Each structure stands twice: as structure tokens, then as C-alpha cells.
Coordinates of C-alpha atoms and ligand atoms in Angstrom, one line a residue:
M17 CA -46.0 55.6 -11.5
T18 CA -46.7 58.7 -13.5
N19 CA -47.0 62.2 -12.1
M20 CA -49.5 63.0 -9.4
E21 CA -51.8 65.0 -11.6
Y22 CA -54.9 63.2 -12.8
S23 CA -55.5 62.4 -16.4
V24 CA -58.3 64.5 -17.9
K25 CA -59.2 61.8 -20.4
H26 CA -62.0 60.7 -18.2
K27 CA -63.6 63.7 -16.5
R28 CA -66.9 62.2 -15.3
I29 CA -66.5 58.9 -13.5
V30 CA -69.1 56.5 -12.1
V31 CA -67.6 54.3 -9.4
K32 CA -69.6 51.2 -8.3
I33 CA -68.8 49.4 -5.1
G34 CA -70.5 46.2 -4.0
T35 CA -71.6 44.8 -0.7
S36 CA -68.8 42.3 -0.4
T37 CA -66.3 45.1 -0.7
L38 CA -68.2 47.5 1.6
T39 CA -68.9 45.0 4.4
Y40 CA -67.1 42.4 6.5
A41 CA -68.2 38.8 6.5
T42 CA -70.1 39.8 9.8
G43 CA -72.3 41.9 7.6
K44 CA -71.1 45.1 9.4
L45 CA -69.7 48.0 7.4
N46 CA -66.0 48.0 6.7
I47 CA -65.4 51.5 8.0
R48 CA -61.7 51.5 7.2
R49 CA -62.3 50.8 3.6
I50 CA -65.3 53.2 3.3
E51 CA -63.1 55.9 4.8
T52 CA -60.4 55.3 2.3
L53 CA -62.9 55.3 -0.6
V54 CA -64.3 58.6 0.5
R55 CA -60.9 60.2 0.9
V56 CA -59.9 59.0 -2.6
L57 CA -63.1 60.2 -4.2
S58 CA -62.9 63.5 -2.4
D59 CA -59.4 64.0 -3.8
M60 CA -60.5 63.2 -7.3
R61 CA -63.3 65.7 -6.9
N62 CA -60.8 68.3 -5.6
A63 CA -58.6 67.7 -8.7
G64 CA -61.6 68.7 -10.9
L65 CA -63.0 65.3 -11.7
E66 CA -66.8 64.6 -11.5
V67 CA -67.6 61.6 -9.4
V68 CA -70.8 59.6 -9.0
L69 CA -70.8 56.8 -6.5
V70 CA -73.1 53.7 -6.9
S71 CA -73.1 52.0 -3.5
S72 CA -74.6 48.7 -2.4
G73 CA -74.6 47.4 1.1
A74 CA -78.1 48.6 2.3
V75 CA -79.5 45.1 3.0
S76 CA -76.3 44.0 4.8
A77 CA -76.0 47.2 6.9
G78 CA -79.7 46.9 7.8
T79 CA -79.3 43.3 8.9
S80 CA -76.4 44.1 11.2
R81 CA -78.0 47.3 12.5
L82 CA -81.0 45.3 13.7
G83 CA -78.7 42.6 15.1
L84 CA -80.1 40.0 12.9
E85 CA -78.4 36.9 11.6
I86 CA -76.9 36.9 8.1
T87 CA -79.0 34.3 6.3
K88 CA -81.2 34.0 3.3
R89 CA -84.0 36.6 3.6
T90 CA -87.4 36.9 2.0
V91 CA -88.0 39.7 -0.5
E92 CA -90.2 41.5 2.1
E93 CA -87.5 41.2 4.7
K94 CA -84.8 42.6 2.3
Q95 CA -87.0 45.5 1.4
A96 CA -87.4 46.5 5.0
L97 CA -83.7 45.8 5.8
A98 CA -82.7 48.0 2.9
A99 CA -84.8 50.9 4.3
V100 CA -82.9 50.7 7.6
G101 CA -79.4 50.1 6.0
Q102 CA -79.7 52.8 3.4
C103 CA -80.0 55.4 6.3
E104 CA -76.9 53.8 8.0
I105 CA -74.8 54.0 4.8
M106 CA -75.8 57.5 3.9
R107 CA -75.2 58.8 7.4
L108 CA -71.7 57.5 7.2
Y109 CA -71.1 58.8 3.6
E110 CA -72.6 62.2 4.5
R111 CA -70.3 62.6 7.5
L112 CA -67.2 61.3 5.9
F113 CA -67.5 63.4 2.7
A114 CA -68.3 66.5 4.8
T115 CA -64.9 65.9 6.5
Y116 CA -63.3 66.7 3.2
G117 CA -65.7 69.6 2.4
H118 CA -67.9 67.7 0.0
T119 CA -71.7 67.4 -0.1
V120 CA -73.5 64.3 -1.2
G121 CA -77.0 63.8 -2.7
Q122 CA -78.9 60.5 -2.5
I123 CA -80.6 59.1 -5.6
L124 CA -82.6 55.8 -5.3
I125 CA -83.8 54.5 -8.6
T126 CA -85.7 51.6 -10.1
K127 CA -85.5 50.1 -13.6
D128 CA -88.7 51.8 -14.7
V129 CA -86.8 55.0 -14.6
V130 CA -84.6 53.9 -17.5
D131 CA -87.5 52.2 -19.3
N132 CA -89.6 55.3 -19.3
E133 CA -88.5 58.2 -21.5
S134 CA -89.8 61.1 -19.4
R135 CA -88.6 59.6 -16.1
F136 CA -85.2 58.9 -17.7
A137 CA -85.1 62.6 -18.7
L138 CA -86.0 63.7 -15.2
A139 CA -83.3 61.5 -13.7
K140 CA -80.8 62.8 -16.2
S141 CA -81.5 66.4 -15.3
T142 CA -81.3 65.7 -11.6
F143 CA -77.9 64.1 -12.0
A144 CA -76.7 67.1 -14.2
Q145 CA -78.0 69.5 -11.6
L146 CA -76.4 67.8 -8.7
I147 CA -73.1 67.5 -10.5
G148 CA -73.4 71.1 -11.5
F149 CA -73.9 72.1 -7.8
G150 CA -70.6 70.3 -7.2
C151 CA -72.3 67.5 -5.2
I152 CA -71.3 63.8 -5.2
P153 CA -74.4 61.8 -6.2
I154 CA -74.7 58.5 -4.3
V155 CA -76.9 56.0 -6.0
N156 CA -78.6 52.7 -5.0
E157 CA -81.5 50.8 -6.2
N158 CA -84.7 51.8 -4.4
D159 CA -84.9 48.3 -3.0
S160 CA -87.7 49.0 -0.5
V161 CA -90.3 49.7 -3.2
S162 CA -88.9 47.5 -6.0
F163 CA -90.6 44.4 -7.1
E164 CA -89.3 42.0 -9.7
G165 CA -90.8 43.8 -12.6
I166 CA -89.0 47.1 -11.9
K167 CA -85.7 45.7 -10.4
F168 CA -82.3 46.0 -12.1
G169 CA -81.4 42.8 -10.4
G170 CA -78.2 44.1 -8.9
N171 CA -76.1 47.2 -8.7
D172 CA -73.7 46.0 -11.5
T173 CA -76.5 46.6 -14.0
L174 CA -77.7 49.7 -12.2
S175 CA -74.3 51.2 -12.4
A176 CA -74.2 50.8 -16.2
Y177 CA -77.5 52.6 -16.6
V178 CA -76.3 55.3 -14.2
A179 CA -73.2 55.8 -16.3
I180 CA -75.5 56.3 -19.3
I181 CA -77.9 58.6 -17.5
C182 CA -75.2 60.9 -16.3
E183 CA -73.1 60.6 -19.6
A184 CA -70.0 59.3 -17.8
D185 CA -66.7 59.0 -19.5
L186 CA -65.8 55.9 -17.5
L187 CA -67.5 53.3 -15.3
I188 CA -65.3 51.7 -12.7
N189 CA -66.6 48.6 -10.9
L190 CA -64.8 48.0 -7.6
S191 CA -65.0 44.4 -7.0
D192 CA -63.6 41.7 -4.7
I193 CA -61.5 40.3 -7.5
D194 CA -58.7 41.9 -9.5
G195 CA -60.5 41.7 -12.8
L196 CA -61.7 39.2 -15.4
Y197 CA -59.7 36.0 -15.5
D198 CA -59.7 33.4 -18.2
S199 CA -60.7 30.9 -15.6
D200 CA -61.8 31.0 -11.9
P201 CA -58.7 32.1 -9.9
R202 CA -60.2 30.6 -6.8
K203 CA -60.1 27.2 -8.4
N204 CA -57.2 27.5 -10.9
K205 CA -53.9 29.0 -9.7
N206 CA -52.8 29.4 -13.3
A207 CA -55.8 31.6 -14.1
R208 CA -54.6 34.6 -16.2
L209 CA -56.0 38.2 -15.8
I210 CA -57.3 39.6 -19.0
E211 CA -56.2 43.2 -19.1
H212 CA -58.0 44.5 -22.1
V213 CA -61.3 43.4 -23.7
A214 CA -61.9 44.9 -27.1
E215 CA -65.2 43.1 -27.6
I216 CA -67.4 41.1 -25.2
D217 CA -68.0 38.0 -27.3
D218 CA -68.9 34.4 -26.4
S219 CA -65.3 33.5 -25.4
I220 CA -65.3 36.4 -22.9
L221 CA -68.7 35.5 -21.5
A222 CA -67.4 31.9 -21.1
C223 CA -64.7 33.2 -18.7
A224 CA -67.4 34.3 -16.1
G225 CA -68.4 31.9 -13.4
G226 CA -71.7 32.0 -11.4
V227 CA -72.8 34.4 -8.7
G228 CA -70.2 35.7 -6.3
S229 CA -70.4 36.0 -2.5
D230 CA -73.4 35.4 -0.2
R231 CA -73.7 39.1 0.8
G232 CA -74.0 40.8 -2.5
T233 CA -75.8 39.7 -5.6
G234 CA -73.2 40.2 -8.3
G235 CA -70.8 37.7 -9.8
M236 CA -68.6 38.1 -12.9
L237 CA -71.4 37.4 -15.3
T238 CA -73.4 40.5 -14.1
K239 CA -70.3 42.6 -14.4
L240 CA -69.9 41.5 -18.0
K241 CA -73.5 42.3 -18.7
A242 CA -72.9 45.7 -17.2
A243 CA -69.9 46.1 -19.4
Q244 CA -72.0 45.1 -22.4
I245 CA -74.6 47.8 -21.6
A246 CA -72.0 50.5 -20.9
T247 CA -69.6 49.8 -23.8
A248 CA -72.5 49.6 -26.3
A249 CA -73.4 53.1 -25.2
G250 CA -69.9 54.3 -25.8
I251 CA -68.7 54.2 -22.2
P252 CA -65.6 52.1 -21.3
M253 CA -65.8 50.1 -18.1
Q254 CA -63.0 48.9 -15.8
I255 CA -63.1 46.2 -13.2
L256 CA -60.7 46.7 -10.3
N257 CA -60.1 45.1 -6.9
G258 CA -61.7 47.4 -4.4
R259 CA -59.8 45.9 -1.5
D260 CA -57.7 49.1 -1.4
P261 CA -59.7 51.9 -3.0
R262 CA -56.5 53.9 -3.5
V263 CA -56.2 51.8 -6.7
L264 CA -58.4 54.5 -8.2
H265 CA -55.5 57.0 -8.0
R266 CA -53.4 54.7 -10.1
V267 CA -56.0 54.3 -12.8
I268 CA -56.7 58.0 -13.0
E269 CA -53.0 58.7 -13.2
G270 CA -53.0 56.5 -16.3
E271 CA -51.6 53.2 -15.0
H272 CA -53.0 50.0 -16.3
V273 CA -54.7 48.0 -13.5
G274 CA -57.5 45.4 -13.6
T275 CA -59.6 44.7 -16.7
Y276 CA -60.5 47.4 -19.2
F277 CA -63.5 47.0 -21.5
A278 CA -63.1 49.3 -24.4
A279 CA -66.2 51.3 -25.5
K280 CA -67.8 50.4 -28.8
G281 CA -65.8 52.1 -31.6
E282 CA -63.0 53.0 -29.2
N283 CA -60.4 50.9 -31.1
A284 CA -61.8 51.5 -34.5
Ligands
LIG18 N1 -79.1 47.3 -3.7 C1 -78.6 46.2 -2.8 C2 -78.2 46.8 -1.5 O1 -77.9 47.9 -1.3 C3 -77.5 45.5 -3.4 C4 -77.6 45.0 -4.8 C5 -76.3 44.3 -5.2 O2 -75.7 43.6 -4.4 O3 -75.9 44.4 -6.4 O4 -78.1 46.0 -0.5

């Protein structure tokens, strides 16, 4: 391991964490993991890095909060569950970040924000202002009022646009898998982790399987799509296993972990 000082190569970092990493199979929040995540992000912030968190988990948290069974839900049900769960998640983040002296600001967005120039500019200035105030923006899709036409279709895609909106230096996707493998590691024990992707071509896309767990919406394919969006905009993306969020320290200290997708032009 390198020294304990963080690298300044990536000053503004967007960290995305998905439902399957934030919650247990019961649907309830994994408090231990969330506490670790908040401690690590707070430390990064103290070291002078700028952090934006894209957090899923609203539908799952809402389901468990209402004591409902985890099963396939209608869109209308999910919209209402997200409204309940979003409060639950933000209450926890607000309290935990405050423990370390940090203030959070919630931003809920829909895809029409990135499709509309003036709304895009508004979102951009809000992020800049929040970061300027020293806050940690916490972002989710505004699921309660989104319909198909204005949905990102999952927080992997959302996180790539958030990275663009706030002009991040790096996008980190904390997943329930170590990174991108050349075949599905759950089926093939010889599957090999791909450490560096210079370009997302057809051979890379072919490595992605279908959708992931039942509780989130993202699989590897949506992560690759997010990497395509971010890297095309000049922002590198890294997929890491979020099982232990302390892995973020290692990345910021310059160690190679997970799969790194180079930004367009980065290796030129
Ligand atoms: N926005 C959804 C939620 O908070 C999650 C979307 C996703 O899993 O990517 O529950």
C-alpha cells in the first residue's frame, strides 16, 4: 500500500452504490455497510476531495419500512415505496454524515433534466453551489414522479449523467461484483477479471451478462452503458466491489482494484 495521503489526480469523485449493496436480502438497509461508506466518504472529504454520492435503495427501504413482502411490484407501487424509502435513506445518511461533521443535500432528478438544456444548466449550478458550500450531494432518481418517458432506467445510467453534470474527475460504481469479468464468475470459476478497459467495444460488451439481483435494476450491461456515457464525456469510470466500502481508500491511494475504464483520449 502507498502512503496514507490521497492522490489528488481525481479531486471530484462521484460514487454510486446500488440497492443490492445497500440492503440485505431481507430488503432492509445494511446499516453496517452504510456506516462504513459514510465514514470513508467523510474521510475523503476531510482530505480535501469533493464527493457526490448516488444512492439507490429507496424502493427496497420503503418496502421493508412498510413491512411488505419483497416481490415484483407495479410501477405505481414502486413510486409510492420510493417516496417512503427515500426519507428512510436520507434520514440515515443525514444522521451518519453529521456524526463526522458533514452536511448532505438531496437531489432527485429525472432524465428530462439532462435532455433539456436550461434544466441541465440549473442542475449543474445547484451541484456546483452545494459542493462550493462543502456539502455532500446525495442523488437518486425522482422515482415517485418518473414515468417511462423521463426515466433513466436505473442508477447506473443516472450516475454517469451526474458525473457529467458535476464535471467529475472520476466515477466509481460500487457493485456486488469485483469488476468486469471475461465471463460470468458465478457460472465459470475460471472467469478472469479485466483490470483495464481502454475502449468499450463489442468484445467488452459481450462480457456482460443480463440483469443482476432481484432488488436492484442494474446488471453488468447497464454498468458498461454507464461507462460508455462517462468515458465518452472524458470521465473515467471504475467498478469496485462495494462489499467493503473501505476499498475506496485503496483506490484513492493509487492502488489498482476492480475494473478501470479509461476516459476517451486518456491513453492517446
Ligand atoms: N432509484 C431506485 C431506488 O432508489 C433504484 C434504481 C436502481 O436500482 O438502479 O430504489
